[in-house]
Coordinates of C-alpha atoms in Angstrom, one line a residue:
X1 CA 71.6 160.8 133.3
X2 CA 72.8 163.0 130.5
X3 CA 73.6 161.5 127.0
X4 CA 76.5 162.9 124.6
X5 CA 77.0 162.5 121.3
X6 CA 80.7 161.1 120.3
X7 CA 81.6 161.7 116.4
X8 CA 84.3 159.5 115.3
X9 CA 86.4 160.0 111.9
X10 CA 87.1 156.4 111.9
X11 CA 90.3 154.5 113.1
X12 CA 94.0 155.7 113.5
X13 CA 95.7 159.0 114.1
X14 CA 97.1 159.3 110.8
X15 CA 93.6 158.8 109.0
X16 CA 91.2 158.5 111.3
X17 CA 90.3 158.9 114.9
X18 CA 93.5 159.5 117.5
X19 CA 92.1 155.9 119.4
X20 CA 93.2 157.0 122.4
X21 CA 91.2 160.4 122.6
X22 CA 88.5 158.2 121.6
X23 CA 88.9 155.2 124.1
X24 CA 89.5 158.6 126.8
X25 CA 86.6 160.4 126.0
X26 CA 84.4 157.0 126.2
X27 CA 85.8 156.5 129.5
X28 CA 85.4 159.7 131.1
X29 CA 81.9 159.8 129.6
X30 CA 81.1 156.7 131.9
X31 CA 83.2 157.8 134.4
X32 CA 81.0 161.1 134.6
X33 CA 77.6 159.4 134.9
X34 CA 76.5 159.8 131.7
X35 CA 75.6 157.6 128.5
X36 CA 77.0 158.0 125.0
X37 CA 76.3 157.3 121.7
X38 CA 79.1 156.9 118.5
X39 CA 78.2 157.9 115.2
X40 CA 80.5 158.5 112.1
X41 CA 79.8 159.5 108.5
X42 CA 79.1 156.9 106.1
X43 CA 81.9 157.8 103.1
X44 CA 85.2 156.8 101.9
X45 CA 88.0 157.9 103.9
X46 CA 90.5 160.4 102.2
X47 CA 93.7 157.7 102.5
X48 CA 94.7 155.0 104.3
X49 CA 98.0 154.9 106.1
X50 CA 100.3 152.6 107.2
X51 CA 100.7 153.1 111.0
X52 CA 104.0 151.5 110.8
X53 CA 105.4 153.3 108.1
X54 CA 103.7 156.2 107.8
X55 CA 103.3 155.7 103.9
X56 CA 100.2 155.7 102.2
X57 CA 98.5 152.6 101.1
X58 CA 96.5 151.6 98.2
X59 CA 93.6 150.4 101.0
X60 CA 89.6 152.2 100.3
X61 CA 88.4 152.1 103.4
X62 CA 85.5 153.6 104.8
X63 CA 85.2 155.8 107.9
X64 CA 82.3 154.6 109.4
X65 CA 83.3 150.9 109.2
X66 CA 86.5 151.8 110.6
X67 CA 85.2 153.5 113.3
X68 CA 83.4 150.7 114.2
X69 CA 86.3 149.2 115.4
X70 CA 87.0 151.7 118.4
X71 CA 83.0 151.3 119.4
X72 CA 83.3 147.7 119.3
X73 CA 80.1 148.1 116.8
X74 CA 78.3 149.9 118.5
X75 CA 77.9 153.2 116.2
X76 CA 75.6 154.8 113.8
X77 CA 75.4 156.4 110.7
X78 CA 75.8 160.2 111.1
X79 CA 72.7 160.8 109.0
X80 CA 71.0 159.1 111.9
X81 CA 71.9 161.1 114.9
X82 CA 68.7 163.1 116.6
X83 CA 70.0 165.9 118.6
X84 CA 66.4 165.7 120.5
X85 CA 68.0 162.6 122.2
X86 CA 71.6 163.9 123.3
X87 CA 72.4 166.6 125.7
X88 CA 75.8 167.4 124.6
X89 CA 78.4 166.4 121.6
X90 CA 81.9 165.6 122.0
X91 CA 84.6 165.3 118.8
X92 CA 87.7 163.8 119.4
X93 CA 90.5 164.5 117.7
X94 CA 93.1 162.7 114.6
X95 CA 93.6 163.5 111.7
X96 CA 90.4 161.7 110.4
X97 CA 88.9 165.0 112.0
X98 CA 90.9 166.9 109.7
X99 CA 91.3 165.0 106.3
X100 CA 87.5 163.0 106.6
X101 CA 85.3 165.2 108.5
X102 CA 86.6 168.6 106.6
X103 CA 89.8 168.5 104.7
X104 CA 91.3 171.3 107.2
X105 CA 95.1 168.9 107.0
X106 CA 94.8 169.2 103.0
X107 CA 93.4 173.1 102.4
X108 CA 93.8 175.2 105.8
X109 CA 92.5 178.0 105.7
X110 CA 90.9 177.1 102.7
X111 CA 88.8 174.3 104.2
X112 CA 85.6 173.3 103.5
X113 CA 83.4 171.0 105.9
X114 CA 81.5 167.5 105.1
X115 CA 77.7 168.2 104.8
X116 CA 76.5 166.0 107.2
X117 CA 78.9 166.8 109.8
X118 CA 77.9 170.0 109.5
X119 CA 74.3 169.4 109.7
X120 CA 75.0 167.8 112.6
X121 CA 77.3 170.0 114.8
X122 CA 75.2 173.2 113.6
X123 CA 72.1 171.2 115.6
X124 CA 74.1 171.5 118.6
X125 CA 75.1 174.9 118.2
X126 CA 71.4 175.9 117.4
X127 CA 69.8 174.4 120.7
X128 CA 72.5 175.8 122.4
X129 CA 73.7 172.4 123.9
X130 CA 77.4 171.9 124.8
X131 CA 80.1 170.7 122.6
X132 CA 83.5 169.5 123.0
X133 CA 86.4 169.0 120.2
X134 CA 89.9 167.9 120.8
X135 CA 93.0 167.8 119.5
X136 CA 92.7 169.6 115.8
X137 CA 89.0 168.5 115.7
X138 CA 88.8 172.9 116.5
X139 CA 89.3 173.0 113.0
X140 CA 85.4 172.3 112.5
X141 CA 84.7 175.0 114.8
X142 CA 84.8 177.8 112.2
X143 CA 82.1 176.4 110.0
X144 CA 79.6 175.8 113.1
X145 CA 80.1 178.8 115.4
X146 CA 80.9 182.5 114.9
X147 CA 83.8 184.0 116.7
X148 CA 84.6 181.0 118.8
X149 CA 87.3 180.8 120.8
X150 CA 89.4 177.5 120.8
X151 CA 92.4 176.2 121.1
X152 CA 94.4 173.7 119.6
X153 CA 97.3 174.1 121.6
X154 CA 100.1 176.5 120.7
X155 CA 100.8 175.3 117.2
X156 CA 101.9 179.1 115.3
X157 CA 100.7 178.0 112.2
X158 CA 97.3 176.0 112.6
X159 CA 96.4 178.8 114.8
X160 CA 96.6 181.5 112.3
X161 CA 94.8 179.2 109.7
X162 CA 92.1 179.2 112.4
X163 CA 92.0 182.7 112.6
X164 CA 91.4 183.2 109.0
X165 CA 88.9 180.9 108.9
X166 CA 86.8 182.7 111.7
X167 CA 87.9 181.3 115.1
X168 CA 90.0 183.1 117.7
X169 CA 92.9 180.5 118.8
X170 CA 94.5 181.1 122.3
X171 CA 97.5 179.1 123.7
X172 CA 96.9 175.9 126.1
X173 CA 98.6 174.0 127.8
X174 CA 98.2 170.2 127.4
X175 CA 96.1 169.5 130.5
X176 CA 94.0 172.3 130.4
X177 CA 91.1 173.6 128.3
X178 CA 89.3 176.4 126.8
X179 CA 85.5 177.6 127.6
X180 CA 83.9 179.6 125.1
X181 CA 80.9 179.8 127.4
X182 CA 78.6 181.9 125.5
X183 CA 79.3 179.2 122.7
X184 CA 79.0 176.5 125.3
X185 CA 82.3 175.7 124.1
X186 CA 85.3 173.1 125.3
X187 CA 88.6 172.7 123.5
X188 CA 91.7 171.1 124.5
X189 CA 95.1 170.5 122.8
X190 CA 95.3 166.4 123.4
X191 CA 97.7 164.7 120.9
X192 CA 98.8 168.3 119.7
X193 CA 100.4 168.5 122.5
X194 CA 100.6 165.7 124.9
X195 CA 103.6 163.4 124.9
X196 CA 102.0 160.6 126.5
X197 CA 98.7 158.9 127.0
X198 CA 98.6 160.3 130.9
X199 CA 99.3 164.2 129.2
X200 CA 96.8 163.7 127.0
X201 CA 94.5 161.9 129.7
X202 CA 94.7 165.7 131.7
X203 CA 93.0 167.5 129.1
X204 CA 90.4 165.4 128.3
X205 CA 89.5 164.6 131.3
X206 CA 88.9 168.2 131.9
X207 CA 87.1 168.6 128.5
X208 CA 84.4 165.5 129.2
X209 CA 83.9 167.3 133.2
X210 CA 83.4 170.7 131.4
X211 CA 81.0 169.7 128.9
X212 CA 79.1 167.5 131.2
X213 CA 78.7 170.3 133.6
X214 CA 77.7 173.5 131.3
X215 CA 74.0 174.4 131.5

């Protein structure tokens, strides 16, 4: 029974983890066979936002606590995750992935990448053990792999900020993915592109398969 790896970047698209990527990529996890384990960092979240409005709100919050909500507790530190125990990482997507986890939605092409996060995907990359990232989670990629190819969907601009940061973005459509297999690579486009939760379902489904399957 394999055992991935799930980094969350706590709890809501606009600041945190897309919940439904999460919740999917938990699902299809089990639905595959295989175990998982959340982890999160442990650090203030750039900015809370009202999921009503859409405005910002004075709220600290932190990303690991907030996370903790989608894994019903059941998370750790990131500092704590031992790739010796996981055969395979999967990142969902949010903005969390892009404000908390690197601050890709505030710098582009600019970006720079949380330590830790870092630390951790590298690990993967290193022992050549599959990875999966959804949504704009790609825009990690960059710092932990050379020359990937990803996809975030067919977004003109995000895909040229990953170009300049490294990666090599094709176009995909919302239920498919993209295998960077010397990489041992998945993307899909999710919430970029999806419309609903069963469009976004397609892809992921797809990604969590992939993953689960690459030697």
């Amino acid at each position: 029974m394999k055992n991935v790896a799930v980094i969350l970047a706590g709890s809501g698209v606009y600041d945190g983890s897309e919940i439904n990527e999460a919740i999917l990529t938990l699902l299809h996890i089990a639905k595959n066979g295989a175990t998982c384990q959340c982890f999160a960092p442990d650090i203030e979240q750039l900015h809370t936002i009202n999921h009503l409005t859409g405005e910002v709100m004075p709220d600290k919050r932190n990303v690991l606590t907030e996370a903790a909500r989608i894994a019903r507790g059941n998370i750790k530190p990131l500092v704590e995750l031992d790739i010796t125990q996981f055969d395979a990482l999967i990142v969902p997507g949010g903005f969390g992935a892009a404000k908390n986890l690197c601050d890709f939605a505030i710098k582009g092409a600019q970006a720079n990448i949380n330590e830790d996060v870092l630390y951790a995907c590298k690990a993967f990359a290193k022992a050549s053990k599959p990875a999966g990232y959804m949504c704009i989670a790609p825009a990690l990629i960059p710092f932990i792999y050379d020359n990937a190819v990803v996809t975030i969907g067919n977004d003109a601009e995000t895909a040229k900020a990953l170009n300049a940061l490294g990666a090599k973005h094709i176009n995909c459509a919302v239920d498919g993915v993209v295998i960077d297999e010397p990489n041992k690579l998945v993307t899909t486009p999710a919430y970029m592109l999806a419309e609903s939760i069963l469009e976004a379902d397609a892809g992921i489904a797809k990604l969590v398969s992939s993953v689960l399957t690459i030697n």
